[in-house]
mmCIF file of C-alpha atoms in Angstrom:
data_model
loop_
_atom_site.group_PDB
_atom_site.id
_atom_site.type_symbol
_atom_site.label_atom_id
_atom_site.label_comp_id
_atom_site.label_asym_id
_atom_site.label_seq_id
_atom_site.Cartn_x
_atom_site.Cartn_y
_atom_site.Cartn_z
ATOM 1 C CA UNK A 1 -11.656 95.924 44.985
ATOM 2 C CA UNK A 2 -10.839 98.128 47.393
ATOM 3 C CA UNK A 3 -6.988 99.390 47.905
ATOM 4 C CA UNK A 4 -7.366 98.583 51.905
ATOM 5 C CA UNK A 5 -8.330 95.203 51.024
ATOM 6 C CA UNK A 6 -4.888 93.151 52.923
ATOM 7 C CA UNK A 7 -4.088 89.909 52.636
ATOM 8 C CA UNK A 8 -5.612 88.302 55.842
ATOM 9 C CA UNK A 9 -3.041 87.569 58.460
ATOM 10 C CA UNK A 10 -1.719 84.202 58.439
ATOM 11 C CA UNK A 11 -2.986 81.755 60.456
ATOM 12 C CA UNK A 12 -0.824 80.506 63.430
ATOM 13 C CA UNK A 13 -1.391 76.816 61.087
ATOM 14 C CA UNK A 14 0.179 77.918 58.174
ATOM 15 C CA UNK A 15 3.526 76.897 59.094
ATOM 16 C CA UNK A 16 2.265 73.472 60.474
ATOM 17 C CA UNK A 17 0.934 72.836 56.970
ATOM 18 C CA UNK A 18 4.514 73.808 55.449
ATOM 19 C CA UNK A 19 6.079 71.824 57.390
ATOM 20 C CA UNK A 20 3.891 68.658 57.213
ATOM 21 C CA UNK A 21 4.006 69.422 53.269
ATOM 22 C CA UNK A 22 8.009 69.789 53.768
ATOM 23 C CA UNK A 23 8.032 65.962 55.571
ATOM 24 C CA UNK A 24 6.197 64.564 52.790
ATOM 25 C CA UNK A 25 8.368 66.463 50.119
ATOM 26 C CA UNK A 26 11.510 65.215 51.802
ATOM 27 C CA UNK A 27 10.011 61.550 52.597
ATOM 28 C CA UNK A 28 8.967 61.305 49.071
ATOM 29 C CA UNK A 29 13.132 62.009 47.546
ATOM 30 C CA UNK A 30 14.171 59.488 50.300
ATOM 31 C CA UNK A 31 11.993 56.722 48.568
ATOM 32 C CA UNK A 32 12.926 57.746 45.033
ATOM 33 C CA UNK A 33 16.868 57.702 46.244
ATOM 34 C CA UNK A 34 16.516 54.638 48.105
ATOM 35 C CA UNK A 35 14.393 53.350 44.945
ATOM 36 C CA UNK A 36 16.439 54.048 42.459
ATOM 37 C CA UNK A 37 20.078 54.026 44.331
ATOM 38 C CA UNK A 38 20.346 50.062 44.079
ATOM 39 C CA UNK A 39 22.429 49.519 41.009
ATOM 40 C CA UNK A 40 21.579 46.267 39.336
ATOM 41 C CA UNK A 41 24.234 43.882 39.211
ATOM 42 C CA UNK A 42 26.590 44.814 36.381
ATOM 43 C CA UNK A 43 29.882 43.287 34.860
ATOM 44 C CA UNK A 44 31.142 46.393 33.661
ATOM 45 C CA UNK A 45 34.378 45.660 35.965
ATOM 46 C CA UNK A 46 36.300 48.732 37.306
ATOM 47 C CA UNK A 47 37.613 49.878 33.681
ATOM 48 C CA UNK A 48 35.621 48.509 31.111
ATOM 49 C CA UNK A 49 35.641 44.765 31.164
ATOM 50 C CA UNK A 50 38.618 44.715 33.280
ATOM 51 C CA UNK A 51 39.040 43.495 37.124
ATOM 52 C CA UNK A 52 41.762 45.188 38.008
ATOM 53 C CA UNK A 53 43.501 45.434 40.895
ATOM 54 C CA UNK A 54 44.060 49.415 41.019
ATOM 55 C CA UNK A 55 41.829 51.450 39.479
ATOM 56 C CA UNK A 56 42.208 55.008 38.384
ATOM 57 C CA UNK A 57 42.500 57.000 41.151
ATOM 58 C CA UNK A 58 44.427 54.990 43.030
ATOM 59 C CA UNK A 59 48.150 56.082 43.291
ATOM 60 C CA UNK A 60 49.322 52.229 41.667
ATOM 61 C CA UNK A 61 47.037 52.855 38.915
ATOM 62 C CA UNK A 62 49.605 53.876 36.105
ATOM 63 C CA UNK A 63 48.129 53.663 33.045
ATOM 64 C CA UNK A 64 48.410 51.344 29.374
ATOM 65 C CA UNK A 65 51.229 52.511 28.179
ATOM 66 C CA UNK A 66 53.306 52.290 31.957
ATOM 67 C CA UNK A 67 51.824 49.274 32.561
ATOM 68 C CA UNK A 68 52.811 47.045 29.280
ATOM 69 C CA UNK A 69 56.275 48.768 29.361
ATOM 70 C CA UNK A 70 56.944 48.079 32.575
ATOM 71 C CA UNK A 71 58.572 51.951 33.142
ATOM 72 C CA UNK A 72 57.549 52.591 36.071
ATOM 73 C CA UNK A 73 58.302 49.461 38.309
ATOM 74 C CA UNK A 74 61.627 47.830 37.201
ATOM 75 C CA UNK A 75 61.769 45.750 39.750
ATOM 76 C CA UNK A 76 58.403 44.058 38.968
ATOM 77 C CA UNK A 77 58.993 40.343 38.361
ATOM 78 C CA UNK A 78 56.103 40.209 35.518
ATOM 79 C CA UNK A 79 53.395 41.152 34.088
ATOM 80 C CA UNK A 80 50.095 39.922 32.990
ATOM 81 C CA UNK A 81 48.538 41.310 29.766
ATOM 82 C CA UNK A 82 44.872 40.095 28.425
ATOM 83 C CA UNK A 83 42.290 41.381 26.159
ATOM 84 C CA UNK A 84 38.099 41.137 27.077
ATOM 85 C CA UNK A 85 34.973 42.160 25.257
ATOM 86 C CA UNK A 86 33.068 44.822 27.335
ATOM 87 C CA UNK A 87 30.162 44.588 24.274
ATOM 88 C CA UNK A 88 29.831 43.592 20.894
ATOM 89 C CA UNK A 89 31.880 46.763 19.732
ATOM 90 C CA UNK A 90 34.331 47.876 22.457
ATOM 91 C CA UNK A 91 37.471 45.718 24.105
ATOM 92 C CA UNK A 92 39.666 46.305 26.647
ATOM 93 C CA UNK A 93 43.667 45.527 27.671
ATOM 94 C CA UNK A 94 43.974 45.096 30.933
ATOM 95 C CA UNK A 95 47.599 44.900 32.344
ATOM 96 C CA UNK A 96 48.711 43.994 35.643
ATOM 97 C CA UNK A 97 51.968 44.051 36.973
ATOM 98 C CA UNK A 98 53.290 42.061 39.849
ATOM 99 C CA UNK A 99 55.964 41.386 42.039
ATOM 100 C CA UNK A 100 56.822 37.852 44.343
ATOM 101 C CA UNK A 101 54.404 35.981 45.130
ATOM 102 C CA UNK A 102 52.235 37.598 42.718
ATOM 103 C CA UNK A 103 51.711 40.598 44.575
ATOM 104 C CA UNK A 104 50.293 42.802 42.232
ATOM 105 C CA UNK A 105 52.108 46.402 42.029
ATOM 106 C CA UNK A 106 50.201 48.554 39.086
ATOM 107 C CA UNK A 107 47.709 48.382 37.275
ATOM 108 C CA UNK A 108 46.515 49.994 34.020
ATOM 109 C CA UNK A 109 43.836 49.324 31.534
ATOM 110 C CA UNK A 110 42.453 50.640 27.867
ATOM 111 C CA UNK A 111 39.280 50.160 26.126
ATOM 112 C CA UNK A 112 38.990 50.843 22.779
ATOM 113 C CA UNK A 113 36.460 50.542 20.001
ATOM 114 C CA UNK A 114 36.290 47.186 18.032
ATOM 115 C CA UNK B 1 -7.523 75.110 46.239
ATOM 116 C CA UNK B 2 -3.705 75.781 46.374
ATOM 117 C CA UNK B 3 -3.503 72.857 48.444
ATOM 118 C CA UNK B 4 -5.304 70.319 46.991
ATOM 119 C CA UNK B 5 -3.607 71.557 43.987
ATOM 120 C CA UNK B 6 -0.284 70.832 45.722
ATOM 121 C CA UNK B 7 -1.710 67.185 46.822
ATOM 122 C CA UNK B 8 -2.161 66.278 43.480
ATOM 123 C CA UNK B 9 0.759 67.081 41.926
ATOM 124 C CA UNK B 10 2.449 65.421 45.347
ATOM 125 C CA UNK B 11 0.561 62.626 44.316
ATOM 126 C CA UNK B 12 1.043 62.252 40.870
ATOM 127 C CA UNK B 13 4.816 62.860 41.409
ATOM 128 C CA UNK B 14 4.835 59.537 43.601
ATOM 129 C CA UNK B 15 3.151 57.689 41.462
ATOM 130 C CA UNK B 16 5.526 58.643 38.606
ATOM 131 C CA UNK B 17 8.190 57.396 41.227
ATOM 132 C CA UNK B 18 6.389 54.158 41.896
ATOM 133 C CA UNK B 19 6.142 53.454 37.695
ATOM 134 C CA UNK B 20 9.509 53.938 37.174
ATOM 135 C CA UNK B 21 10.615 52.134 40.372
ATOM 136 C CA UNK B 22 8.088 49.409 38.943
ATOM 137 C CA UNK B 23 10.193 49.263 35.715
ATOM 138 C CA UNK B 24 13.543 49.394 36.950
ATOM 139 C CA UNK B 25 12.461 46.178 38.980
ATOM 140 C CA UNK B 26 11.054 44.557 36.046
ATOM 141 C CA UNK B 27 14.288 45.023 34.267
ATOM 142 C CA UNK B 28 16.513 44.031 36.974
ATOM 143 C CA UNK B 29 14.723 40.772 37.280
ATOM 144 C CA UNK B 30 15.192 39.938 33.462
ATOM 145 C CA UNK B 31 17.537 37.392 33.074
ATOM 146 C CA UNK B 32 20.880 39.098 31.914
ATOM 147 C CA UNK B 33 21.737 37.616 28.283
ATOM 148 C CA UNK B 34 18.864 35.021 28.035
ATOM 149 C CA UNK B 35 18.766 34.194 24.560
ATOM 150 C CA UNK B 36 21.452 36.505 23.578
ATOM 151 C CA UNK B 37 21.893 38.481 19.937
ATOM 152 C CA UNK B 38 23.945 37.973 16.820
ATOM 153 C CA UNK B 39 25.799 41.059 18.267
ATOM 154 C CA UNK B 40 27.060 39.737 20.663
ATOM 155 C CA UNK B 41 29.218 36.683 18.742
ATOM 156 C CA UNK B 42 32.355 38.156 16.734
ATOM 157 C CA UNK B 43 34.494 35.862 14.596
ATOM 158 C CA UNK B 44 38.200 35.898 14.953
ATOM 159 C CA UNK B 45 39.730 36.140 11.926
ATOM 160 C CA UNK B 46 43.271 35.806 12.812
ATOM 161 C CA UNK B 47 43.174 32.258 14.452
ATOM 162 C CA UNK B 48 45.382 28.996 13.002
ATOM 163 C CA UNK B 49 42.497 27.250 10.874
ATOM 164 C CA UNK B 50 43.320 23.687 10.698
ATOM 165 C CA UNK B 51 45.819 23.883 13.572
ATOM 166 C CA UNK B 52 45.744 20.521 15.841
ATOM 167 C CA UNK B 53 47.434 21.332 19.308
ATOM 168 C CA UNK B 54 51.280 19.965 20.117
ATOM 169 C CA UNK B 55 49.801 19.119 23.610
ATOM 170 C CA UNK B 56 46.371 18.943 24.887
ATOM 171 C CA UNK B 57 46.409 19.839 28.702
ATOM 172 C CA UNK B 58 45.219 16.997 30.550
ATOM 173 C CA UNK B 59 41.922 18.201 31.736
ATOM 174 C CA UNK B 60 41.213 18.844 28.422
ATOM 175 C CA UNK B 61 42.356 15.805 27.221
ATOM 176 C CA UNK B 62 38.704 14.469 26.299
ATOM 177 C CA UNK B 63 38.004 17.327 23.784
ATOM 178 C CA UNK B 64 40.534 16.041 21.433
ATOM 179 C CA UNK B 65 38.978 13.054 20.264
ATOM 180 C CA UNK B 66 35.801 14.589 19.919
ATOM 181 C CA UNK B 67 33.720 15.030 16.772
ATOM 182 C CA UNK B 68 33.255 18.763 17.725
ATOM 183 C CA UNK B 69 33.955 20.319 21.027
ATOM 184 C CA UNK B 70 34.403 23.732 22.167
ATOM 185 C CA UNK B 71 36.777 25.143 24.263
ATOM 186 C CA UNK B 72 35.598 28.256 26.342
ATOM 187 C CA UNK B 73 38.704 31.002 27.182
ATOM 188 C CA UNK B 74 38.328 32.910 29.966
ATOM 189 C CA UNK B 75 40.386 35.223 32.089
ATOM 190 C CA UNK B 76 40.220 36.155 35.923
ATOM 191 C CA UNK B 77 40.985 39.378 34.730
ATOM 192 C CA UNK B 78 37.915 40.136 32.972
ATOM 193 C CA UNK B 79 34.302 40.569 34.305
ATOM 194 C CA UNK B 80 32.871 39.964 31.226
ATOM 195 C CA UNK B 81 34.024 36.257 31.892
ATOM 196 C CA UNK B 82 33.048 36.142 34.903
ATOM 197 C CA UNK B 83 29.501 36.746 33.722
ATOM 198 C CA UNK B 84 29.653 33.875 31.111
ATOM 199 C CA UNK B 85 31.017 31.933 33.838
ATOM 200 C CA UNK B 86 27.739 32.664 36.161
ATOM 201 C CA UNK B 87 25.739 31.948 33.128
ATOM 202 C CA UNK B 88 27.352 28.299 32.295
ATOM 203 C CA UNK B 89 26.608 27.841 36.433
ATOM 204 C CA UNK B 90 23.447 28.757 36.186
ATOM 205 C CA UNK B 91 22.162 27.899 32.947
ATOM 206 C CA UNK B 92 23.677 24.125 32.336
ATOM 207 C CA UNK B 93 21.174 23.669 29.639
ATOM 208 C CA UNK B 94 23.730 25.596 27.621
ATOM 209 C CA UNK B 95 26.181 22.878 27.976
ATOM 210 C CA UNK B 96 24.526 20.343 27.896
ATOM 211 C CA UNK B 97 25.080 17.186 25.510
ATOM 212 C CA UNK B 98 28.274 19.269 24.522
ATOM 213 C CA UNK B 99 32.070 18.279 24.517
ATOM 214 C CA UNK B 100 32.465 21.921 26.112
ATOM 215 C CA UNK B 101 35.940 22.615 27.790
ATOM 216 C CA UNK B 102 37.158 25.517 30.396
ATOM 217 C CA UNK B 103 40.493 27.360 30.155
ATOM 218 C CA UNK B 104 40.730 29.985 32.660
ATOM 219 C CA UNK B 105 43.618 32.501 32.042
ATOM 220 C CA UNK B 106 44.926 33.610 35.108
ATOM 221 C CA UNK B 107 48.635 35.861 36.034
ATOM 222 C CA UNK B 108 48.495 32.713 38.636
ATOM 223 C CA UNK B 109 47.544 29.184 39.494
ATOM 224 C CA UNK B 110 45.716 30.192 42.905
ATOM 225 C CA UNK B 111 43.770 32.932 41.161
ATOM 226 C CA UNK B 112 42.701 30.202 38.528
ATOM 227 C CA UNK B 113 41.279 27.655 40.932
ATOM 228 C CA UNK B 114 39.601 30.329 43.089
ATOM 229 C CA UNK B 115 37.726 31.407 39.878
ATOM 230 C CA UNK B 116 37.134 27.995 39.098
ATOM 231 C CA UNK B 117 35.712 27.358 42.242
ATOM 232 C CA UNK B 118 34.261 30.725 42.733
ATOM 233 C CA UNK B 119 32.388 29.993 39.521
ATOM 234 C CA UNK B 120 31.607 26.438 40.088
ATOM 235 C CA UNK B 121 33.338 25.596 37.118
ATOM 236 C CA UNK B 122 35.347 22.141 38.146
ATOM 237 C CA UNK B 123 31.847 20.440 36.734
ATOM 238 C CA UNK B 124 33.041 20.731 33.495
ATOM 239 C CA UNK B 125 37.122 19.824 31.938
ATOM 240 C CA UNK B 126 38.591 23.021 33.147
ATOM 241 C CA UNK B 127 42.348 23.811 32.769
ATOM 242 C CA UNK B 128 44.407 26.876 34.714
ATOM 243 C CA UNK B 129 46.147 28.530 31.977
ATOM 244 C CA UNK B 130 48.675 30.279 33.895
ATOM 245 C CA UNK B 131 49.626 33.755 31.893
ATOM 246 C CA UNK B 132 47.311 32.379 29.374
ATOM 247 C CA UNK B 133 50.596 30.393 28.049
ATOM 248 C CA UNK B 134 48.795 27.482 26.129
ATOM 249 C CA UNK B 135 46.074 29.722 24.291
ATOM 250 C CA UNK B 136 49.087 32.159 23.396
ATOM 251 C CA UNK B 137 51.519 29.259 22.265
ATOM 252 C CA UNK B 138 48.756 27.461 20.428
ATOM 253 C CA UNK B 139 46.477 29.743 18.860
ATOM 254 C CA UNK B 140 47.355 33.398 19.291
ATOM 255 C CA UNK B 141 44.483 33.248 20.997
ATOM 256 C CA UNK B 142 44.987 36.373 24.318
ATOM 257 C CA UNK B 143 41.457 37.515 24.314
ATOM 258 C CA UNK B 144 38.165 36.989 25.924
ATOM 259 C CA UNK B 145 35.700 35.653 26.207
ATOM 260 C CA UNK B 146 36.637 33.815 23.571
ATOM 261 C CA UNK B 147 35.893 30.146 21.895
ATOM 262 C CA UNK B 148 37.546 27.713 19.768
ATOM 263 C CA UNK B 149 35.607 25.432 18.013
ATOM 264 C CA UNK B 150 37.327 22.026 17.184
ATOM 265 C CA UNK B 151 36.432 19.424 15.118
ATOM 266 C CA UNK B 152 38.139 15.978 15.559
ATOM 267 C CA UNK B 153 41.245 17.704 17.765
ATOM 268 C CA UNK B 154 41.536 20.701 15.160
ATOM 269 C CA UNK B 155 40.315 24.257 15.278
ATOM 270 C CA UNK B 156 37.820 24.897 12.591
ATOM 271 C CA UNK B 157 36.780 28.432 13.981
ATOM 272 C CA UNK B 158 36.770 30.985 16.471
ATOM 273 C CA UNK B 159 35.082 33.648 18.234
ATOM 274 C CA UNK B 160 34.815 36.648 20.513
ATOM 275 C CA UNK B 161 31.466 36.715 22.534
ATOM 276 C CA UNK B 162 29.633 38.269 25.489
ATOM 277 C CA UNK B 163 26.997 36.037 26.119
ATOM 278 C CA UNK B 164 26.844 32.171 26.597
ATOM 279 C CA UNK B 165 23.622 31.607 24.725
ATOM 280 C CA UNK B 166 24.424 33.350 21.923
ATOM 281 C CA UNK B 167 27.924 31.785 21.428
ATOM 282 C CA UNK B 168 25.748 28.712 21.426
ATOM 283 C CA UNK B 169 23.632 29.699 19.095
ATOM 284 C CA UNK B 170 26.449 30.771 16.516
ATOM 285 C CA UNK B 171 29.143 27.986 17.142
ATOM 286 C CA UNK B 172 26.684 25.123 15.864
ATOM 287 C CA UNK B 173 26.197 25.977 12.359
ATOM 288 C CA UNK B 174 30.759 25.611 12.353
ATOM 289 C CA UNK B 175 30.293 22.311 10.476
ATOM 290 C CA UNK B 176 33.091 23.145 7.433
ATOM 291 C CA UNK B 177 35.267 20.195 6.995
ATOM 292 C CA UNK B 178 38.732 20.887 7.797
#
């Protein structure tokens, strides 16, 4: 092989071909996203098994241990405590706490292993 | 070559995309908790045996004089009901030919009859539990989904499930005399 040998220039089609090959690449992770992006429908709730009505995150989301003591909203008129099954080996609390009219205030939630 | 290299693998990557998108469709489309497991039926242990109710709410009235009835305990509060709920909807082969009651455990009365409703639950006896205050009083009972298996107007067992067709399964061999 000769040491002049150069790489032939590259043809004005090259990039054409990169960028059709690009499309395609890009067109191809759309599918799989939009593919695989559906969730199935699940029960899993918004903490465990529970449907609460704050979930963490959310500034009213406070926690078990606030939630069945009641600390941090003393002027809550109740609270609504119940237990559900996620799966055969984990369970939930899920606490609630509400004011009139059973607007609910705070929320909080544990799971726990059976 | 480097590009029908690069078509190939391009190719074989979709099709890897299109099998797994295959399968995740297949799954998806499997009924959710047809035919259950064992696993997914736990006894309660800690439940009044033998205890007949002060007061059977009035819905439920009809489950009392029954030679064995169930009484289902759900809660709005829990999604796990609200998928045994979809499956007594749309599975009624599971109740069928059963003395099979409804109590819905709700913080509040409108909450209960929207989940009744929501659920198409009024077909069978259903009673809105508010703060779950008859289960509580009467059994102990603040968890679900849950079951209570009478016989004659008198709980002979209990149990914690996850899936309609399994509690079904498990709750008819509860034949012990009380």
């Amino acid at each position: 092989m000769s040491d002049t040998d150069e790489r032939p220039p590259e043809r004005s089609g090259g990039k054409t071909r990169r960028r059709i090959l690009g499309t395609i690449g890009a067109g191809g992770l759309a599918t799989a996203a939009a593919v695989f992006g559906r969730s199935a429908p699940a029960f899993a709730g918004n903490y465990g098994c529970c449907n609460l009505a704050f979930t963490p995150g959310s500034s009213r989301y406070i926690g078990w241990s606030s939630c069945t003591s009641y600390r941090l909203c003393p002027n809550c008129l109740g609270k609504y405590i119940w237990y559900c099954s996620k799966s055969p080996s984990m369970d939930c609390g899920c606490c609630e706490l509400y004011s009139g009219n059973y607007n609910w205030q705070y929320s909080g939630a544990t799971c726990y292993y059976a | 070559m480097m590009y029908l290299f690069g078509f190939v693998l391009l190719l074989l990557t979709g099709a890897v995309v299109v099998l797994f998108a295959m399968l995740g469709e297949l799954s998806s489309r499997v009924t959710p908790g047809s035919g259950g497991s064992p696993e997914d039926v736990r006894p309660l242990l800690d439940v009044p045996v033998g205890r007949a109710p002060e007061r059977w709410p009035g819905p439920l009235a009809e489950l009392a004089g029954a030679e064995q009835a169930v009484a289902l305990v759900l809660s709005t509060a829990c999604t796990s009901c609200a998928k045994v709920a979809g499956q007594l909807r749309d599975q009624p082969e599971l109740v069928a030919g059963q003395h099979i009651g409804v109590v819905i455990s709700t913080a509040d009365r409108q909450r209960g009859d929207e989940f009744v409703a929501q659920h198409g639950l009024a077909r069978l006896p259903s009673y809105v539990d508010e703060q779950g205050e008859w289960v509580v009083r009467e059994f102990g009972i603040n968890t679900s989904p849950s079951a209570l298996v009478f016989q004659r107007g008198r709980l002979v067992s209990a149990f914690v499930f996850t899936d309609a067709a399994a509690l079904r399964a498990a709750a008819h061999p509860a034949k012990e005399a009380v």
